[in-house]
mmCIF file of C-alpha atoms and ligand atoms in Angstrom:
data_model
loop_
_atom_site.group_PDB
_atom_site.id
_atom_site.type_symbol
_atom_site.label_atom_id
_atom_site.label_comp_id
_atom_site.label_asym_id
_atom_site.label_seq_id
_atom_site.Cartn_x
_atom_site.Cartn_y
_atom_site.Cartn_z
ATOM 1 C CA MET A 1 118.373 94.075 105.919
ATOM 2 C CA GLU A 2 117.726 90.350 105.876
ATOM 3 C CA HIS A 3 117.103 88.749 109.227
ATOM 4 C CA PRO A 4 120.065 86.637 110.474
ATOM 5 C CA THR A 5 119.449 82.955 109.638
ATOM 6 C CA ASN A 6 120.721 81.624 112.987
ATOM 7 C CA GLN A 7 117.861 83.314 114.922
ATOM 8 C CA PRO A 8 114.091 82.577 115.015
ATOM 9 C CA ARG A 9 112.157 84.304 112.240
ATOM 10 C CA PRO A 10 110.483 87.523 113.375
ATOM 11 C CA VAL A 11 106.674 87.369 113.564
ATOM 12 C CA THR A 12 105.168 90.669 112.481
ATOM 13 C CA VAL A 13 101.567 91.906 112.501
ATOM 14 C CA VAL A 14 100.797 94.324 109.639
ATOM 15 C CA THR A 15 97.404 96.042 109.834
ATOM 16 C CA GLY A 16 95.966 97.123 106.486
ATOM 17 C CA GLY A 17 98.254 94.609 104.790
ATOM 18 C CA SER A 18 95.875 93.907 101.915
ATOM 19 C CA ARG A 19 96.576 96.994 99.793
ATOM 20 C CA GLY A 20 98.873 99.990 99.271
ATOM 21 C CA ILE A 21 101.740 100.646 101.670
ATOM 22 C CA GLY A 22 100.721 97.744 103.913
ATOM 23 C CA ALA A 23 100.783 95.243 101.045
ATOM 24 C CA ALA A 24 104.191 96.462 99.845
ATOM 25 C CA THR A 25 105.414 96.207 103.434
ATOM 26 C CA CYS A 26 104.229 92.605 103.764
ATOM 27 C CA VAL A 27 106.077 91.578 100.594
ATOM 28 C CA ARG A 28 109.230 93.438 101.615
ATOM 29 C CA LEU A 29 109.215 91.955 105.126
ATOM 30 C CA ALA A 30 108.675 88.453 103.708
ATOM 31 C CA ARG A 31 111.811 88.907 101.585
ATOM 32 C CA ASP A 32 113.642 90.087 104.716
ATOM 33 C CA GLY A 33 112.734 86.873 106.577
ATOM 34 C CA HIS A 34 109.612 87.779 108.583
ATOM 35 C CA ASP A 35 106.536 85.587 108.994
ATOM 36 C CA LEU A 36 103.393 87.712 108.740
ATOM 37 C CA LEU A 37 99.942 88.206 110.156
ATOM 38 C CA LEU A 38 98.190 90.255 107.462
ATOM 39 C CA GLY A 39 95.189 92.219 108.736
ATOM 40 C CA TYR A 40 92.476 93.716 106.531
ATOM 41 C CA VAL A 41 88.928 94.960 107.023
ATOM 42 C CA ALA A 42 86.936 94.394 103.818
ATOM 43 C CA ASP A 43 88.903 93.421 100.684
ATOM 44 C CA ALA A 44 89.446 89.670 101.143
ATOM 45 C CA ASP A 45 90.553 89.229 97.515
ATOM 46 C CA ALA A 46 93.310 91.826 97.893
ATOM 47 C CA ALA A 47 94.374 90.232 101.196
ATOM 48 C CA GLU A 48 94.680 86.816 99.555
ATOM 49 C CA ARG A 49 96.595 88.247 96.572
ATOM 50 C CA THR A 50 99.116 89.875 98.884
ATOM 51 C CA ALA A 51 99.315 86.751 101.042
ATOM 52 C CA ALA A 52 100.129 84.701 97.927
ATOM 53 C CA ALA A 53 102.986 87.085 97.087
ATOM 54 C CA VAL A 54 104.247 86.830 100.678
ATOM 55 C CA ARG A 55 104.197 83.028 100.585
ATOM 56 C CA ALA A 56 105.929 83.045 97.189
ATOM 57 C CA ALA A 57 108.739 84.962 98.914
ATOM 58 C CA GLY A 58 109.150 82.056 101.348
ATOM 59 C CA ALA A 59 107.325 83.391 104.403
ATOM 60 C CA ARG A 60 104.412 82.019 106.396
ATOM 61 C CA CYS A 61 101.346 84.274 106.179
ATOM 62 C CA VAL A 62 97.953 84.234 107.891
ATOM 63 C CA THR A 63 95.197 86.652 106.882
ATOM 64 C CA VAL A 64 92.652 87.948 109.414
ATOM 65 C CA ARG A 65 89.688 90.210 108.809
ATOM 66 C CA ALA A 66 89.725 92.629 111.739
ATOM 67 C CA ASP A 67 88.572 96.223 112.180
ATOM 68 C CA THR A 68 91.399 97.841 114.149
ATOM 69 C CA SER A 69 88.988 100.316 115.772
ATOM 70 C CA VAL A 70 87.233 97.396 117.536
ATOM 71 C CA GLU A 71 88.949 96.065 120.665
ATOM 72 C CA ALA A 72 87.726 92.464 120.266
ATOM 73 C CA ASP A 73 88.959 92.388 116.658
ATOM 74 C CA VAL A 74 92.412 93.606 117.688
ATOM 75 C CA GLU A 75 92.613 90.967 120.420
ATOM 76 C CA ARG A 76 91.618 88.260 117.900
ATOM 77 C CA LEU A 77 94.220 89.548 115.422
ATOM 78 C CA PHE A 78 97.055 89.168 117.939
ATOM 79 C CA ASP A 79 95.675 85.903 119.411
ATOM 80 C CA THR A 80 95.637 84.401 115.905
ATOM 81 C CA ALA A 81 99.178 85.589 115.195
ATOM 82 C CA ALA A 82 100.523 83.983 118.369
ATOM 83 C CA ALA A 83 98.613 80.722 117.847
ATOM 84 C CA ALA A 84 99.470 80.328 114.165
ATOM 85 C CA LEU A 85 102.953 81.836 113.925
ATOM 86 C CA GLY A 86 104.412 82.126 117.443
ATOM 87 C CA PRO A 87 105.206 85.061 119.753
ATOM 88 C CA VAL A 88 104.726 88.408 118.011
ATOM 89 C CA THR A 89 107.967 90.402 117.700
ATOM 90 C CA GLY A 90 106.818 93.247 115.425
ATOM 91 C CA LEU A 91 103.833 95.480 114.690
ATOM 92 C CA VAL A 92 103.279 97.749 111.693
ATOM 93 C CA ASN A 93 100.361 99.988 112.658
ATOM 94 C CA ASN A 94 99.313 100.925 109.133
ATOM 95 C CA ALA A 95 95.516 100.671 108.668
ATOM 96 C CA GLY A 96 94.244 104.204 108.072
ATOM 97 C CA VAL A 97 91.421 106.235 106.510
ATOM 98 C CA THR A 98 90.907 109.896 105.588
ATOM 99 C CA GLY A 99 87.244 110.376 104.708
ATOM 100 C CA PRO A 100 86.363 112.706 101.804
ATOM 101 C CA LEU A 101 88.652 115.629 100.919
ATOM 102 C CA GLY A 102 87.397 119.046 102.051
ATOM 103 C CA LYS A 103 87.412 121.781 104.681
ATOM 104 C CA LEU A 104 86.665 120.957 108.305
ATOM 105 C CA ALA A 105 83.653 123.269 108.148
ATOM 106 C CA ASP A 106 82.098 120.932 105.572
ATOM 107 C CA ALA A 107 83.022 117.600 107.187
ATOM 108 C CA ARG A 108 80.381 115.220 108.496
ATOM 109 C CA THR A 109 80.581 114.138 112.131
ATOM 110 C CA GLU A 110 80.497 110.437 111.164
ATOM 111 C CA ASP A 111 83.559 110.905 108.942
ATOM 112 C CA LEU A 112 85.463 112.731 111.701
ATOM 113 C CA ARG A 113 84.538 109.986 114.172
ATOM 114 C CA ARG A 114 85.645 107.205 111.814
ATOM 115 C CA VAL A 115 89.022 108.828 111.120
ATOM 116 C CA VAL A 116 89.702 109.274 114.841
ATOM 117 C CA GLU A 117 88.514 105.755 115.674
ATOM 118 C CA VAL A 118 90.598 104.000 112.996
ATOM 119 C CA ASN A 119 93.702 106.219 112.923
ATOM 120 C CA LEU A 120 94.004 106.969 116.629
ATOM 121 C CA LEU A 121 91.960 104.539 118.754
ATOM 122 C CA GLY A 122 92.958 101.690 116.407
ATOM 123 C CA TYR A 123 96.657 102.548 116.735
ATOM 124 C CA LEU A 124 96.322 102.748 120.528
ATOM 125 C CA LEU A 125 94.555 99.380 120.766
ATOM 126 C CA CYS A 126 97.187 97.696 118.581
ATOM 127 C CA CYS A 127 100.104 99.352 120.418
ATOM 128 C CA ARG A 128 98.614 98.393 123.790
ATOM 129 C CA ARG A 129 98.272 94.737 122.846
ATOM 130 C CA ALA A 130 101.750 94.673 121.259
ATOM 131 C CA ALA A 131 103.222 96.233 124.407
ATOM 132 C CA ARG A 132 101.534 93.634 126.607
ATOM 133 C CA ASP A 133 102.714 90.763 124.400
ATOM 134 C CA MET A 134 106.259 91.939 123.728
ATOM 135 C CA ALA A 135 106.999 92.959 127.318
ATOM 136 C CA GLY A 136 105.424 89.855 128.842
ATOM 137 C CA PRO A 137 107.258 87.219 130.936
ATOM 138 C CA GLY A 138 110.049 85.486 129.042
ATOM 139 C CA ARG A 139 109.897 87.940 126.156
ATOM 140 C CA SER A 140 112.916 89.778 124.841
ATOM 141 C CA GLY A 141 111.375 92.852 123.275
ATOM 142 C CA GLY A 142 110.319 93.773 119.785
ATOM 143 C CA ALA A 143 109.694 96.694 117.461
ATOM 144 C CA ILE A 144 106.683 98.805 116.500
ATOM 145 C CA VAL A 145 106.374 101.092 113.464
ATOM 146 C CA ASN A 146 103.415 103.481 113.303
ATOM 147 C CA LEU A 147 102.371 104.990 109.954
ATOM 148 C CA SER A 148 102.200 108.737 110.439
ATOM 149 C CA SER A 149 102.067 111.263 107.571
ATOM 150 C CA ALA A 150 103.791 114.425 106.378
ATOM 151 C CA ALA A 151 100.316 115.907 107.001
ATOM 152 C CA ALA A 152 101.128 115.788 110.745
ATOM 153 C CA THR A 153 103.424 118.790 110.293
ATOM 154 C CA LEU A 154 101.906 120.357 107.125
ATOM 155 C CA GLY A 155 98.376 120.369 108.605
ATOM 156 C CA ALA A 156 96.661 119.571 105.274
ATOM 157 C CA PRO A 157 94.469 122.724 105.140
ATOM 158 C CA GLY A 158 91.485 122.365 102.810
ATOM 159 C CA ASP A 159 92.051 118.618 102.472
ATOM 160 C CA TYR A 160 91.713 116.911 105.851
ATOM 161 C CA VAL A 161 92.916 118.717 108.955
ATOM 162 C CA HIS A 162 91.163 116.067 111.081
ATOM 163 C CA TYR A 163 93.314 113.346 109.474
ATOM 164 C CA ALA A 164 96.445 115.490 109.992
ATOM 165 C CA ALA A 165 95.500 115.820 113.659
ATOM 166 C CA THR A 166 95.344 112.027 114.080
ATOM 167 C CA LYS A 167 98.776 111.732 112.460
ATOM 168 C CA ALA A 168 100.245 114.369 114.810
ATOM 169 C CA ALA A 169 98.777 112.263 117.616
ATOM 170 C CA THR A 170 100.570 109.259 116.114
ATOM 171 C CA ASP A 171 103.866 111.133 116.412
ATOM 172 C CA ALA A 172 103.175 111.913 120.093
ATOM 173 C CA LEU A 173 102.158 108.285 120.706
ATOM 174 C CA THR A 174 105.401 107.126 119.085
ATOM 175 C CA ILE A 175 107.607 109.385 121.206
ATOM 176 C CA GLY A 176 105.832 108.657 124.496
ATOM 177 C CA LEU A 177 105.561 104.918 123.990
ATOM 178 C CA SER A 178 109.207 104.634 122.940
ATOM 179 C CA LYS A 179 110.135 106.043 126.362
ATOM 180 C CA GLU A 180 107.720 103.742 128.192
ATOM 181 C CA LEU A 181 108.884 100.618 126.384
ATOM 182 C CA GLY A 182 112.598 101.282 125.848
ATOM 183 C CA PRO A 183 113.559 99.628 129.164
ATOM 184 C CA ALA A 184 111.738 96.459 128.022
ATOM 185 C CA GLY A 185 113.794 96.357 124.814
ATOM 186 C CA ILE A 186 110.895 97.441 122.605
ATOM 187 C CA ARG A 187 111.661 100.084 119.982
ATOM 188 C CA VAL A 188 108.841 102.349 118.762
ATOM 189 C CA ASN A 189 109.236 104.499 115.647
ATOM 190 C CA ALA A 190 107.067 106.124 112.992
ATOM 191 C CA VAL A 191 107.317 106.617 109.246
ATOM 192 C CA ALA A 192 105.753 109.775 107.821
ATOM 193 C CA PRO A 193 105.095 109.366 104.094
ATOM 194 C CA GLY A 194 104.297 112.245 101.764
ATOM 195 C CA ILE A 195 101.988 111.594 98.801
ATOM 196 C CA ILE A 196 102.252 107.927 97.864
ATOM 197 C CA ASP A 197 100.565 106.329 94.866
ATOM 198 C CA THR A 198 97.881 104.098 96.478
ATOM 199 C CA ASP A 199 94.081 103.633 96.391
ATOM 200 C CA MET A 200 93.748 106.056 99.308
ATOM 201 C CA HIS A 201 93.447 109.075 97.000
ATOM 202 C CA ALA A 202 90.571 107.573 95.013
ATOM 203 C CA ALA A 203 88.888 106.676 98.306
ATOM 204 C CA MET A 204 89.029 110.343 99.383
ATOM 205 C CA GLY A 205 87.575 111.457 96.034
ATOM 206 C CA ASP A 206 90.592 112.398 93.853
ATOM 207 C CA PRO A 207 92.325 109.460 92.117
ATOM 208 C CA ASP A 208 94.640 111.860 90.208
ATOM 209 C CA ARG A 209 95.869 113.569 93.370
ATOM 210 C CA PRO A 210 99.367 111.962 93.364
ATOM 211 C CA ALA A 211 100.061 113.085 89.773
ATOM 212 C CA LYS A 212 98.628 116.568 90.409
ATOM 213 C CA ALA A 213 100.793 116.994 93.509
ATOM 214 C CA ALA A 214 104.058 116.167 91.725
ATOM 215 C CA ALA A 215 104.965 119.806 90.951
ATOM 216 C CA ALA A 216 104.946 120.672 94.675
ATOM 217 C CA ILE A 217 107.241 117.776 95.620
ATOM 218 C CA PRO A 218 110.988 118.553 95.540
ATOM 219 C CA LEU A 219 111.794 115.148 94.019
ATOM 220 C CA GLY A 220 109.167 115.869 91.357
ATOM 221 C CA ARG A 221 106.952 112.792 91.741
ATOM 222 C CA PRO A 222 104.747 110.926 94.207
ATOM 223 C CA GLY A 223 106.306 108.033 96.115
ATOM 224 C CA GLU A 224 105.836 104.325 95.527
ATOM 225 C CA PRO A 225 104.536 102.052 98.326
ATOM 226 C CA SER A 226 107.764 100.037 98.107
ATOM 227 C CA GLU A 227 109.782 103.160 98.978
ATOM 228 C CA VAL A 228 107.845 103.511 102.245
ATOM 229 C CA ALA A 229 108.075 99.759 102.879
ATOM 230 C CA ALA A 230 111.882 100.007 102.720
ATOM 231 C CA ALA A 231 111.897 102.558 105.558
ATOM 232 C CA ILE A 232 109.523 100.435 107.642
ATOM 233 C CA ALA A 233 111.649 97.339 107.056
ATOM 234 C CA TRP A 234 114.783 99.175 108.140
ATOM 235 C CA LEU A 235 113.141 100.412 111.363
ATOM 236 C CA LEU A 236 112.096 96.816 112.184
ATOM 237 C CA SER A 237 115.535 95.398 111.384
ATOM 238 C CA PRO A 238 118.595 94.891 113.607
ATOM 239 C CA ASP A 239 120.264 97.700 111.609
ATOM 240 C CA ALA A 240 117.979 100.097 113.531
ATOM 241 C CA SER A 241 118.872 98.591 116.931
ATOM 242 C CA TYR A 242 119.691 102.001 118.497
ATOM 243 C CA THR A 243 116.832 103.907 116.827
ATOM 244 C CA THR A 244 113.685 104.548 118.856
ATOM 245 C CA GLY A 245 111.256 107.434 119.297
ATOM 246 C CA THR A 246 111.960 108.820 115.835
ATOM 247 C CA VAL A 247 109.628 109.915 113.043
ATOM 248 C CA LEU A 248 111.275 109.113 109.707
ATOM 249 C CA ARG A 249 109.935 111.331 106.911
ATOM 250 C CA VAL A 250 109.643 109.608 103.512
ATOM 251 C CA SER A 251 108.094 112.396 101.465
ATOM 252 C CA GLY A 252 110.321 113.283 98.522
ATOM 253 C CA GLY A 253 111.403 116.423 100.411
ATOM 254 C CA ARG A 254 107.921 117.781 101.045
HETATM 255 P P1 NAP B 1 95.071 102.333 101.262
HETATM 256 O O1 NAP B 1 95.738 101.992 99.972
HETATM 257 O O2 NAP B 1 93.777 103.093 101.242
HETATM 258 O O3 NAP B 1 94.871 100.974 102.080
HETATM 259 C C1 NAP B 1 94.279 101.040 103.354
HETATM 260 C C2 NAP B 1 94.484 99.721 104.057
HETATM 261 O O4 NAP B 1 93.976 99.841 105.385
HETATM 262 C C3 NAP B 1 93.747 98.578 103.387
HETATM 263 O O5 NAP B 1 94.532 97.416 103.549
HETATM 264 C C4 NAP B 1 92.458 98.494 104.215
HETATM 265 O O6 NAP B 1 91.880 97.185 104.219
HETATM 266 C C5 NAP B 1 92.988 98.844 105.593
HETATM 267 N N1 NAP B 1 91.982 99.385 106.519
HETATM 268 C C6 NAP B 1 91.228 100.505 106.390
HETATM 269 N N2 NAP B 1 90.445 100.662 107.478
HETATM 270 C C7 NAP B 1 90.693 99.620 108.302
HETATM 271 C C8 NAP B 1 90.197 99.216 109.562
HETATM 272 N N3 NAP B 1 89.249 99.933 110.221
HETATM 273 N N4 NAP B 1 90.690 98.087 110.121
HETATM 274 C C9 NAP B 1 91.636 97.356 109.495
HETATM 275 N N5 NAP B 1 92.147 97.671 108.290
HETATM 276 C C10 NAP B 1 91.672 98.796 107.703
HETATM 277 O O7 NAP B 1 96.039 103.165 102.226
HETATM 278 P P2 NAP B 1 97.598 103.532 102.066
HETATM 279 O O8 NAP B 1 97.703 104.715 101.183
HETATM 280 O O9 NAP B 1 98.395 102.317 101.811
HETATM 281 O O10 NAP B 1 97.901 104.082 103.553
HETATM 282 C C11 NAP B 1 98.448 103.255 104.565
HETATM 283 C C12 NAP B 1 98.860 104.130 105.744
HETATM 284 O O11 NAP B 1 99.793 105.123 105.305
HETATM 285 C C13 NAP B 1 97.696 104.890 106.390
HETATM 286 O O12 NAP B 1 97.871 104.931 107.781
HETATM 287 C C14 NAP B 1 97.819 106.272 105.788
HETATM 288 O O13 NAP B 1 97.260 107.250 106.621
HETATM 289 C C15 NAP B 1 99.325 106.408 105.669
HETATM 290 N N6 NAP B 1 99.727 107.393 104.661
HETATM 291 C C16 NAP B 1 99.392 107.241 103.346
HETATM 292 C C17 NAP B 1 99.784 108.221 102.438
HETATM 293 C C18 NAP B 1 99.464 108.135 100.971
HETATM 294 O O14 NAP B 1 99.672 109.136 100.244
HETATM 295 N N7 NAP B 1 98.972 107.038 100.462
HETATM 296 C C19 NAP B 1 100.509 109.339 102.871
HETATM 297 C C20 NAP B 1 100.830 109.441 104.211
HETATM 298 C C21 NAP B 1 100.435 108.465 105.104
HETATM 299 P P3 NAP B 1 90.895 96.670 103.012
HETATM 300 O O15 NAP B 1 91.803 96.363 101.829
HETATM 301 O O16 NAP B 1 90.278 95.451 103.583
HETATM 302 O O17 NAP B 1 89.950 97.787 102.732
#
């Protein structure tokens, strides 16, 4: 839903906005009337490409390199958003990693640590700062969307049970924080995608994974990033004004 034109434009922080679901979300939110702080960790070229698409859609966009697992980086991300764009009204907690595919018995400790630090500690640091900003004096609330995964309930045996565990934690974070922040007018929801066609599968060692998984998906195909972005945009929009504490599955029926 497009943002009403007689109100200030929402200012939304999207972590991992350079590529994949985050990039599609930035472009979709720009079309819906948001100004954007686009966070990324390494791929500056991808961040600038997405930022150009956001600006072409008529939105303001600032890119910031920030590792969401590092407290000082998260603080700088939100400080920059407020200074450059105005008070932050939305957060899409999207930056995530899986590490290599495989059984837990074969996983390296450094990969487990990285997945927990980015997917869980990073989400907590971003949610904490968003809660402080959105519930501060003179503020009238906001909305947070956390990227979970269908893996949170499927468990992802043989692939990445550690990643699935961080996504189940995301669901618990979403439910608990929605209850903490509801009285301040802040809605907190999650989107749980199934297998979506992004770079993430190549990064975990199997670029053909989305195509190979199609037969096990009731809708018969992997999802597109834009199909997840649509759900995120709805949860941030006034159309979702009475929706909080929910995990919206976008998985083709899986
Ligand atoms: P992706 O294509 O691999 O992109 C990952 C994004 O996260 C990139 O923008 C990357 O930045 C950023 N990032 C990674 N580590 C970061 C860190 N420490 N700090 C800040 N940014 C960081 O991933 P995706 O498939 O779009 O996934 C996005 C979210 O959806 C994740 O939370 C993922 O778990 C979830 N999800 C994905 C799928 C799927 O099938 N794709 C399914 C379920 C859930 P750079 O470009 O700078 O590297």
